[in-house]
Amino acid sequence: MNTEFIKGVIVPIITPVDENEMIDEAALRRQVDFCIEGGLQGILAFGSNGEFYQIEEDEMERGLKIMIDQAAGRVPVYFGIGAINTKKCVRLAKMAAANGAAGISILQPMFLKPTYKELIVHFTTIAEAVPETPVLLYNNPGRVGYSMTADLVDELAHTVKNIIGMKDTSGDITLTEEFIRRTRDVGFKVFGGKDTLLYASMCVGAVGGVCTAGNFMPELIEDVYAKYVAGDIQGSLEAQFKLNPVRLAMDAASFPVAAKDMAKLRGLVVGDPYRPNLPTAEGAALDKMRATMTEAGLI
């Protein structure tokens, strides 16, 4: 299985919607172009900032087809799976593979706290349903309430042939490093999942990052990656320092409102978040985002 293309900055792309909370095709096509023209190396459909938890399966399929068509082979398009039920995850994985997704990303089940064995069976069942499709694990303890362990990832990486990498959003560099150390013998691809830790993740061996910032400042997050791989380590660190205040300003607003707010501040048409989120942040939170983006030269 070719995995050479699995690297770089991948954007968990925003899902633009209209007033009826249906995917806005024209806006989605523009967002795909904006991210690719910003220099990014991949698009993740229906990741956390793509609001996967709000979207029906038929709408996901329509959106995936639009993204793959608009990307037109310029970058790989991956498909995010965040369902709890294993059967539903298998169904989504098969749909993504049938429509030409370059790979799938699987979040650990939320709400439940499965045992080690249950997680092994869950991930293995999904991966084996699409044996020719690269599978990335997605560790996001902040959203699901528990973390994947190094033992779990080690076992999956060494026993399931198409589980070839992961995104780690733990924010724990020691854990990210352990995922990398224990799987490097099989060429396992680990991505950092925190925009503010892209540089640090690459320093311990990550192949890139899955970064929300790609939606509204692709040139800044790409600069961190491009300088690092070119050997300009100090330049990469400085690029990280330039990006961080903008990214940290998002934390004052509710998730995932801030990502769409920042996109709108850059003049992008992405629609409002799905309800129950309000259309935009207010007051000091929005002012802080605007100020940091202005200081960074984005607006």
Tab-separated table of N, CA and C in Angstrom, residues 199 202-203 222-241:
chain	number	residue	atom	x	y	z
A	199	TYR	N	5.153	22.510	15.134
A	199	TYR	CA	6.617	22.491	15.175
A	199	TYR	C	7.119	21.440	16.166
A	202	MET	N	6.656	17.858	14.930
A	202	MET	CA	7.604	17.483	13.895
A	202	MET	C	8.998	17.257	14.471
A	203	CYS	N	9.328	17.967	15.525
A	203	CYS	CA	10.627	17.771	16.176
A	203	CYS	C	10.773	16.361	16.751
A	222	GLU	N	1.190	26.523	6.851
A	222	GLU	CA	2.045	25.874	5.854
A	222	GLU	C	3.484	26.340	5.995
A	223	ASP	N	3.684	27.579	6.404
A	223	ASP	CA	5.035	28.114	6.579
A	223	ASP	C	5.788	27.350	7.661
A	224	VAL	N	5.101	26.961	8.720
A	224	VAL	CA	5.731	26.162	9.781
A	224	VAL	C	6.246	24.847	9.203
A	225	TYR	N	5.395	24.181	8.444
A	225	TYR	CA	5.760	22.879	7.863
A	225	TYR	C	6.846	23.017	6.801
A	226	ALA	N	6.653	23.930	5.864
A	226	ALA	CA	7.575	24.046	4.734
A	226	ALA	C	8.986	24.401	5.194
A	227	LYS	N	9.100	25.297	6.137
A	227	LYS	CA	10.433	25.672	6.620
A	227	LYS	C	11.085	24.520	7.373
A	228	TYR	N	10.284	23.775	8.117
A	228	TYR	CA	10.863	22.648	8.855
A	228	TYR	C	11.431	21.601	7.895
A	229	VAL	N	10.664	21.199	6.897
A	229	VAL	CA	11.136	20.147	5.986
A	229	VAL	C	12.272	20.641	5.097
A	230	ALA	N	12.373	21.961	4.925
A	230	ALA	CA	13.484	22.518	4.152
A	230	ALA	C	14.756	22.656	4.987
A	231	GLY	N	14.660	22.358	6.280
A	231	GLY	CA	15.828	22.433	7.145
A	231	GLY	C	16.009	23.755	7.855
A	232	ASP	N	15.068	24.678	7.660
A	232	ASP	CA	15.133	25.983	8.329
A	232	ASP	C	14.410	25.855	9.670
A	233	ILE	N	15.088	25.248	10.618
A	233	ILE	CA	14.446	24.915	11.896
A	233	ILE	C	14.081	26.181	12.672
A	234	GLN	N	14.990	27.152	12.723
A	234	GLN	CA	14.687	28.389	13.431
A	234	GLN	C	13.559	29.147	12.755
A	235	GLY	N	13.565	29.152	11.419
A	235	GLY	CA	12.491	29.822	10.685
A	235	GLY	C	11.147	29.175	10.948
A	236	SER	N	11.131	27.852	11.063
A	236	SER	CA	9.896	27.130	11.370
A	236	SER	C	9.379	27.505	12.751
A	237	LEU	N	10.299	27.597	13.708
A	237	LEU	CA	9.898	27.987	15.064
A	237	LEU	C	9.326	29.396	15.075
A	238	GLU	N	9.948	30.304	14.350
A	238	GLU	CA	9.434	31.677	14.299
A	238	GLU	C	8.057	31.721	13.638
A	239	ALA	N	7.857	30.888	12.617
A	239	ALA	CA	6.542	30.815	11.965
A	239	ALA	C	5.494	30.290	12.946
A	240	GLN	N	5.887	29.328	13.791
A	240	GLN	CA	4.978	28.811	14.817
A	240	GLN	C	4.611	29.914	15.805
A	241	PHE	N	5.610	30.696	16.208
A	241	PHE	CA	5.363	31.787	17.150
A	241	PHE	C	4.431	32.840	16.552
